[in-house]
Each structure stands twice: as C-alpha cells, then as structure tokens.
Tab-separated table of C-alpha atoms in Angstrom:
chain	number	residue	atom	x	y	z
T	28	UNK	CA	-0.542	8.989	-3.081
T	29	UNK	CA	2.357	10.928	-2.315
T	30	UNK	CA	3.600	11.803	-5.672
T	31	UNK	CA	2.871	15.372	-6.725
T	32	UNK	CA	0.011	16.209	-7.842
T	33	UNK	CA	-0.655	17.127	-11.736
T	34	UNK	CA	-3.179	17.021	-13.900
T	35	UNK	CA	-4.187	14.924	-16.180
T	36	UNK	CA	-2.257	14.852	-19.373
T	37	UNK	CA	0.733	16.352	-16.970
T	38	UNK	CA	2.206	12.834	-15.948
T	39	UNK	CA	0.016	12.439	-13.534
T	40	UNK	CA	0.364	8.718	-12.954
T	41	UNK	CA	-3.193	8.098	-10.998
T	42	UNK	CA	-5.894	10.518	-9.978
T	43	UNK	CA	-6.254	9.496	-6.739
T	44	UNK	CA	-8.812	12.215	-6.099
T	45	UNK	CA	-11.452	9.940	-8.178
T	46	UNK	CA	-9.769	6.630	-6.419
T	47	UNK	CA	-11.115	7.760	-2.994
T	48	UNK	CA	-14.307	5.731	-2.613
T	49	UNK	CA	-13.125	2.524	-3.853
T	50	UNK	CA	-9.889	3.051	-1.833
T	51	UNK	CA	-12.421	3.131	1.096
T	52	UNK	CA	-14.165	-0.324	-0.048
T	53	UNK	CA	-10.669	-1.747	-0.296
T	54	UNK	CA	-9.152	-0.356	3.653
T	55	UNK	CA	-12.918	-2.403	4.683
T	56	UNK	CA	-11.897	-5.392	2.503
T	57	UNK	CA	-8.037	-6.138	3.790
T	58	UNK	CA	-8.854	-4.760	7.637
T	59	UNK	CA	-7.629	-8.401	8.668
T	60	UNK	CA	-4.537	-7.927	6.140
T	61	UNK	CA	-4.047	-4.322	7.871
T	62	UNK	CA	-4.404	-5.561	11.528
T	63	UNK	CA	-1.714	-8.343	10.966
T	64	UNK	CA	0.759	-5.799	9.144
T	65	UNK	CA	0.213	-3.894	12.139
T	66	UNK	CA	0.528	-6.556	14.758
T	67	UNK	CA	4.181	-7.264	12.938
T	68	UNK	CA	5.396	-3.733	13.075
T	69	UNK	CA	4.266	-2.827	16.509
T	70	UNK	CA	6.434	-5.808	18.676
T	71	UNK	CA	8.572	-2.999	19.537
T	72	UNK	CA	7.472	0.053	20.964
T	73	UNK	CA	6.834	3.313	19.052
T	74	UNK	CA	6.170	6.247	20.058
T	75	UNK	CA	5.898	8.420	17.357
T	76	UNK	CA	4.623	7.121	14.275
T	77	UNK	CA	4.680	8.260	10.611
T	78	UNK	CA	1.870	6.708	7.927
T	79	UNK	CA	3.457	8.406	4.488
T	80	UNK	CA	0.666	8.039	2.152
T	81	UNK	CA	-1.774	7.387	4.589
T	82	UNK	CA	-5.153	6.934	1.887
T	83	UNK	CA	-7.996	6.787	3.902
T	84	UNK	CA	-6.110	6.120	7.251
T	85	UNK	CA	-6.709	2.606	7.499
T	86	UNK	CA	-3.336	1.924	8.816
T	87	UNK	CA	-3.563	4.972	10.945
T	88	UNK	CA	-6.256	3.260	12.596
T	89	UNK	CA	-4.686	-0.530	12.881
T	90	UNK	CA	-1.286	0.922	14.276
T	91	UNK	CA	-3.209	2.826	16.813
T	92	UNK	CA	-5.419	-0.279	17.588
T	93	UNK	CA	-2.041	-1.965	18.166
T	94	UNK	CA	-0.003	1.209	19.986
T	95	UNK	CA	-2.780	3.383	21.811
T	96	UNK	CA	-0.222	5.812	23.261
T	97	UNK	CA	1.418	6.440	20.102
T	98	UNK	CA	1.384	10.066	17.587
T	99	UNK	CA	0.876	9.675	14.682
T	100	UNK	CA	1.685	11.587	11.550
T	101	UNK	CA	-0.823	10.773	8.447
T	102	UNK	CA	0.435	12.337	5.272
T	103	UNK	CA	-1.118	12.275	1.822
T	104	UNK	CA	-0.902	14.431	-0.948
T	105	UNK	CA	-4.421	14.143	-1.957
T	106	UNK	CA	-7.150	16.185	0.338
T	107	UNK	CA	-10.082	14.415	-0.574
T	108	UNK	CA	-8.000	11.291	0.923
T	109	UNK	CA	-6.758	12.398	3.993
T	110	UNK	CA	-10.496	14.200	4.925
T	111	UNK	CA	-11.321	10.614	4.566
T	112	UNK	CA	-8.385	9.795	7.017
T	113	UNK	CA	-9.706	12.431	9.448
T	114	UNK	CA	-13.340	11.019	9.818
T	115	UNK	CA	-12.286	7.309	10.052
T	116	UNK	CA	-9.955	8.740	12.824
T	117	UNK	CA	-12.477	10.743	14.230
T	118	UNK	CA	-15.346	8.275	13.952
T	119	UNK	CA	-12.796	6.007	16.032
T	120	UNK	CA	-12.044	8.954	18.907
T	121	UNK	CA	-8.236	8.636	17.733
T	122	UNK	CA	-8.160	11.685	15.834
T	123	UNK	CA	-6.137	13.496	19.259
T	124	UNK	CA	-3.548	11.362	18.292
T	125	UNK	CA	-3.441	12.089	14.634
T	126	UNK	CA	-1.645	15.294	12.916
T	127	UNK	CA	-3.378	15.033	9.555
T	128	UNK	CA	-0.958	16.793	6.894
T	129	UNK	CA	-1.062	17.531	3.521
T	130	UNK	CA	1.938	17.145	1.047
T	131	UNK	CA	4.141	14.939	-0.143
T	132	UNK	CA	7.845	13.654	0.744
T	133	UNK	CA	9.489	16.610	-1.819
T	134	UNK	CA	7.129	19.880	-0.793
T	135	UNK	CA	6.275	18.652	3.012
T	136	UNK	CA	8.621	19.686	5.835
T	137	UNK	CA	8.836	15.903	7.835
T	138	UNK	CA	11.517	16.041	11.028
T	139	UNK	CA	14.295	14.088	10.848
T	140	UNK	CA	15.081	11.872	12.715
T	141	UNK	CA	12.080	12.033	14.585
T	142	UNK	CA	10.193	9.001	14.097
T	143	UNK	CA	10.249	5.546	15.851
T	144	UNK	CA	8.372	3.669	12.625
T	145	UNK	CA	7.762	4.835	9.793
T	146	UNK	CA	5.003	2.990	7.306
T	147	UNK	CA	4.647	3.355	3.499
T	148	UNK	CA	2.105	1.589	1.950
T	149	UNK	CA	2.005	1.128	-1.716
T	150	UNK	CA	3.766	4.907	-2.026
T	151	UNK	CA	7.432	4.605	-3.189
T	152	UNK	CA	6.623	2.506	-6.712
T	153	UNK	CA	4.628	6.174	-7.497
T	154	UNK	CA	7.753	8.089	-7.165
T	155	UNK	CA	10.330	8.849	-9.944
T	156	UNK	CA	13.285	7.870	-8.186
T	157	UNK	CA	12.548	5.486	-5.673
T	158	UNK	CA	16.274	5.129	-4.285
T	159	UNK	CA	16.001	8.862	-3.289
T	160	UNK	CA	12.087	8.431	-1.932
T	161	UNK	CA	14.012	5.510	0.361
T	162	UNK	CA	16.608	7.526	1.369
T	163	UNK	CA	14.610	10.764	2.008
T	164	UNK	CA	12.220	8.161	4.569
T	165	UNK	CA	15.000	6.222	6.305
T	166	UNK	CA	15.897	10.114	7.234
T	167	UNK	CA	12.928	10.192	8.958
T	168	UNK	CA	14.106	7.630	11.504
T	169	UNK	CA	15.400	7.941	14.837
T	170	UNK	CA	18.808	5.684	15.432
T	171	UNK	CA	16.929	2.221	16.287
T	172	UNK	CA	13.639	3.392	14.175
T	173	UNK	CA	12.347	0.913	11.442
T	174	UNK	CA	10.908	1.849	8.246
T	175	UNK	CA	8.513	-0.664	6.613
T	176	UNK	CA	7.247	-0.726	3.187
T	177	UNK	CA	4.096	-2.014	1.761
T	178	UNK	CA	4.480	-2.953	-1.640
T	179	UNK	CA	3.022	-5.095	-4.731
T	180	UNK	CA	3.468	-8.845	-4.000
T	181	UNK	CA	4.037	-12.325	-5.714
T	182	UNK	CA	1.787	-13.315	-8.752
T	183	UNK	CA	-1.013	-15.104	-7.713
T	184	UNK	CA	-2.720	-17.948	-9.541
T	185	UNK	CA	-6.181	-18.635	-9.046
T	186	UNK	CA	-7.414	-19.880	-11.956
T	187	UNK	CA	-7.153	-22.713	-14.235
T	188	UNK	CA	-5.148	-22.511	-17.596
T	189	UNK	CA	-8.601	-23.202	-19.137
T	190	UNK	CA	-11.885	-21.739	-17.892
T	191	UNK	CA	-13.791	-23.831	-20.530
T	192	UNK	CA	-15.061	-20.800	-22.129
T	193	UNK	CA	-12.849	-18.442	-24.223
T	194	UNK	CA	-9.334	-18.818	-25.243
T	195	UNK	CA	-6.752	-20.632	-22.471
T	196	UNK	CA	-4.314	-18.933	-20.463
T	197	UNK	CA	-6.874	-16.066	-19.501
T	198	UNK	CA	-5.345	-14.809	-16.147
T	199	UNK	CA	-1.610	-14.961	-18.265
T	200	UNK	CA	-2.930	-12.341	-20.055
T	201	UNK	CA	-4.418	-10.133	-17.553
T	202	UNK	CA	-0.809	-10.871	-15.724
T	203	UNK	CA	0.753	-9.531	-19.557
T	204	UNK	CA	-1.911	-6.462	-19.335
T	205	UNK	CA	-0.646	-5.462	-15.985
T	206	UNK	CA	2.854	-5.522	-16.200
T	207	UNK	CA	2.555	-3.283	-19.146
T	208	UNK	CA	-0.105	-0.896	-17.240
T	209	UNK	CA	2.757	-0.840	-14.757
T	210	UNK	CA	5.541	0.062	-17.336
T	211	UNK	CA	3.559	2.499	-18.751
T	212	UNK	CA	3.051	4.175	-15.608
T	213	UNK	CA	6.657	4.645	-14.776
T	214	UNK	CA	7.407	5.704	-18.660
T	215	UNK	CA	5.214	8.304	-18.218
T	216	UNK	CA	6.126	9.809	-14.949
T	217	UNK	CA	8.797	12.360	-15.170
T	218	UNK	CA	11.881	12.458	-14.408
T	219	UNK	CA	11.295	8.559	-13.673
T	220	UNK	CA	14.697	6.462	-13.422
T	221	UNK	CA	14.966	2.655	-12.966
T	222	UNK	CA	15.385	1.049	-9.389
T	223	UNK	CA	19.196	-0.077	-9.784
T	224	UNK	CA	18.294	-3.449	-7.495
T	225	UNK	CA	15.618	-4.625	-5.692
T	226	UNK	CA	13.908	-3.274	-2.299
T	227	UNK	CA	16.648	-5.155	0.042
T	228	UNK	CA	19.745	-3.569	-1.817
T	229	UNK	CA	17.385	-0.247	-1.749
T	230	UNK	CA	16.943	-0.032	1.814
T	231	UNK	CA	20.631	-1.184	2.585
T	232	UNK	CA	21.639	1.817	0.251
T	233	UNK	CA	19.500	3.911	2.446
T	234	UNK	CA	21.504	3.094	5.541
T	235	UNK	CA	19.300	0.806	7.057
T	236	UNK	CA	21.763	-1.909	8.394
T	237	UNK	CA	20.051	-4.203	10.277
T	238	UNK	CA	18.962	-7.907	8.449
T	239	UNK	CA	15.956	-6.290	6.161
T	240	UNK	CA	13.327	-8.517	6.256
T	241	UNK	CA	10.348	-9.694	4.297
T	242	UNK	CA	7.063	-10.629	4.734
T	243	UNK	CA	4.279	-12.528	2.315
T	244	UNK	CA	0.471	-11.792	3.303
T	245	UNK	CA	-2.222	-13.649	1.210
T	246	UNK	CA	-5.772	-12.058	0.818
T	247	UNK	CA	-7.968	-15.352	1.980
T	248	UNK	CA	-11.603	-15.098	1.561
T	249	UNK	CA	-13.928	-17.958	3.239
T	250	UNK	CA	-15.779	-19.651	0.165
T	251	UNK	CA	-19.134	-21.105	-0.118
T	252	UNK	CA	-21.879	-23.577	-2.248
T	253	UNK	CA	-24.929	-21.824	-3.575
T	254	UNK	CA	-27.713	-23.960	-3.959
T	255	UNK	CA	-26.812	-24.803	-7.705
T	256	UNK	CA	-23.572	-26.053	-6.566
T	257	UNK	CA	-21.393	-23.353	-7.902
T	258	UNK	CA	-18.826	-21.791	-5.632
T	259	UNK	CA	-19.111	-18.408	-4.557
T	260	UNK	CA	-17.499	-15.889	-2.263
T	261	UNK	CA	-20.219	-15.526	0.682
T	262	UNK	CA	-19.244	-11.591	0.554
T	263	UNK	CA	-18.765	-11.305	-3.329
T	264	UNK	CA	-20.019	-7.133	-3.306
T	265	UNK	CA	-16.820	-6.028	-1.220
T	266	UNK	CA	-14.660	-8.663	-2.373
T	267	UNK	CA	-15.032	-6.943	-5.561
T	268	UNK	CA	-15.191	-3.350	-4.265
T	269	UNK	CA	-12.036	-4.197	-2.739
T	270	UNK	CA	-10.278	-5.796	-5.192
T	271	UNK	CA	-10.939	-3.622	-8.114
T	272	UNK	CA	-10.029	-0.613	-5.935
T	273	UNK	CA	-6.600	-0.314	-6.992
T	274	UNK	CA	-5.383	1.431	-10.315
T	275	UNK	CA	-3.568	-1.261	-12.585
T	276	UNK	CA	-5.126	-4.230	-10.279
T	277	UNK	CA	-6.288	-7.089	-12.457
T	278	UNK	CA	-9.810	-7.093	-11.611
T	279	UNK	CA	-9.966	-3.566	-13.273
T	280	UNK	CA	-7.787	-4.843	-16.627
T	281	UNK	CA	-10.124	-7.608	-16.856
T	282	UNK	CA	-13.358	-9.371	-15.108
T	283	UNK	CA	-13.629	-11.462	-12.145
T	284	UNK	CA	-13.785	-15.055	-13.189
T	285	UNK	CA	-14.906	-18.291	-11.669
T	286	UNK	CA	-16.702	-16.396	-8.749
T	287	UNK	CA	-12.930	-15.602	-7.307
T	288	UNK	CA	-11.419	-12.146	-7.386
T	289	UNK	CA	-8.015	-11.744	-9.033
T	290	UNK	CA	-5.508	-10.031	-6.556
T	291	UNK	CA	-2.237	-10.072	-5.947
T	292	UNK	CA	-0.666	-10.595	-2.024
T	293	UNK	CA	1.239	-7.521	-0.654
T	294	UNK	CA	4.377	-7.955	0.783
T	295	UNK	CA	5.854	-5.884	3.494
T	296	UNK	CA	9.656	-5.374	4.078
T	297	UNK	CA	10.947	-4.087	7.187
T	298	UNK	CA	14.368	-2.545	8.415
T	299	UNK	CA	15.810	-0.128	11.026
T	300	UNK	CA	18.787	1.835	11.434
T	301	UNK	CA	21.591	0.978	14.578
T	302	UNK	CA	21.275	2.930	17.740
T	303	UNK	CA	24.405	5.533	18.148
T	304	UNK	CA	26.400	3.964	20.789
C-alpha cells in the first residue's frame, strides 16, 4: 500500500484503490488477530506511533485501543484507503490523535528518529528493494524504538489430500498458483531486486541489534453442525469477505472448499535499536 502508485500496465503490482472494500471486510474479520498484534507491541510504552501502510486504519485503531495517549502517524499511499482510515478513526473519536498522511516511504517526508514503534503491515514484500524499505523504517526509530513487521506467514493445511471430488492434492495446487502469483508480482515490479536473506538477517542489516523476534498468529474461526450434519463456519459471509480480501490470497486463486476458508497465518517480527548511552 505504500509502493508508488502507477497505473495499470505501469508495474503497478496491486490496485489497491479497487481493494478498498474488501480490505474493510478483512480489518472486521482478523479484529481479534489485530488486537493481539497490538497487545504484543504495546508492553512497552510508546508515545509516538507510526502505522506505514495503514489500509483502512485497523491497526491505527487496535494500537490506540491498547496506548490511548499515544500519536499516531497513519500513512498510505492510496487516498481512497486512508479516507477509510479517517472515518474508522473518526467513527471511534480517535481521529485527534491521528495525522492521516498521504505518500509513501520514497516521496513522503517521515522524521527520523522520531518514533517510539513503528508498524508495517503486509507493506515491505510490495517494495522493490526491501533491504532499503527496512533500512529507510528502522530510520524512523528513536534509540530504544522497535519496528515490527507484519508479513505473509507459514503454509497452512486445512484440507485433506483428497476432497472426494476432483483430482487429489487440490490445496497443493492453489499453494503452486500462489507462489507463482507472488513471483510474478515481484518480476514485474521495477527496479525489483531479491531479498539477500531472510527478515531476521534484514532487520539486523538495518541496525536493529537487539534479539529480533518472531511471532506465529493463526486465524481460528469457531465451527458448527448444520442440521444435515455438514460442518460449517457459523459466520461463513465475512469469513469469506475476509479471506478473499487480499490480492494473491488463495481463496481468490481458487474456491473455498469443505465449508473452511483457505488462509494463511501472519507472522509478525519485532526488533528495536539500543538506547545511546
């Protein structure tokens, strides 16, 4: 959401502009998976907050839940997306505490380090070099600050090898379709260049010293028996709204099977620079 904006045919990796709505199904969805995140990343004071890629300021909204004296600074490069940040804000009475700004981490003017925490969620695989998105964020920090990142998780199984109707290995090949939506993605972007390591050698390379650490979060849902016996997801509309939000998501490459939505966990790392002495 905080890559710069083209058009299509340009590079563009997503129009978020038409992703708004079910981006908004999906922040209504995961408010438990939000609240948690939040819960973890508040257990140390902080003051001044930035979201970087802020959608429809769910996050905005669960930070502040968790830190009610805190500023916040909600950035996304789309407008339709951060007018949607703006009303959930407002509809809350937190907007006060809310600068809403528009850009993204090349064209917008952020203060370094100015920030306490500093949350990205599901930005930095959108840029083209995501060692220098990392660095440019962990600039953001104050000396003590901690930058988290919300990112894609661990493949999820949910589904047998065979459904009993169609060919076997079904959710294998929606796995298949999305890593090569993915690959596409970046192949397309340009400029684009290849992470040289994973997120923990990318935030270390970014300064951050302190032990990074990760964090698993599983989407649960609560499950149900109709009255012919099958099982069910007792909220089965938003489950799906939610799940098929996301460009690339499985739901979206394929169908939802077996009454259970296909999603993949988020994982969150965390790390924060050393206090000067």
């Amino acid at each position: 959401m905080t890559a710069s904006e083209r058009s299509p045919g340009e590079g563009e990796d997503v129009a978020w502009s038409d992703e708004v709505e079910h981006l908004i199904a999906a922040a209504d969805v995961e408010a438990p998976l939000g609240a948690q995140i939040a819960e973890w990343l508040t257990a140390e004071p902080a003051g001044r907050v930035a979201d970087i890629g802020c959608g429809p300021g769910a996050m905005t909204l669960a930070l502040l839940a968790r830190s009610p004296d805190a500023q916040v600074d909600a950035v996304d490069g789309e407008p339709m997306m951060l007018d949607a940040a703006r009303r959930c804000l407002t509809a809350a009475g937190l907007d006060a505490q809310v600068e809403f700004r528009l850009g993204d981490l090349d064209s917008l003017e952020l203060a370094e380090a100015a920030y306490d925490l500093v949350w990205v969620g599901s930005v930095v695989h959108h840029l083209p070099d995501q060692q220098s998105g990392v660095d440019r964020l962990a600039a953001l920090l104050r000396p003590g600050g901690r930058l988290a990142l919300g990112e894609g998780g661990l493949p999820l199984r949910c589904l047998p090898y065979d459904l009993g109707i169609g060919r076997p290995g079904l959710e294998a090949r929606l796995s298949a379709a999305q890593a090569a939506w993915f690959n596409a993605l970046r192949a397309a972007m340009p400029g684009a260049v290849r992470a040289p390591a994973g997120w923990t050698t990318l935030l270390g390379s970014a300064g951050l010293v302190a032990p990074v650490t990760g964090r698993s979060c599983l989407r649960c849902q609560r499950r149900s028996r109709t009255r012919r016996g099958r099982t069910c997801s007792p909220t089965s509309r938003r489950c799906k709204a939610g799940t098929e939000s996301c460009p690339g998501s499985m739901t979206r490459t394929g169908r939802r099977c077996d009454g259970c939505p296909i999603a993949t966990p988020p994982r969150t790392w965390r790390a924060e620079t050393t206090p000067s002495c």
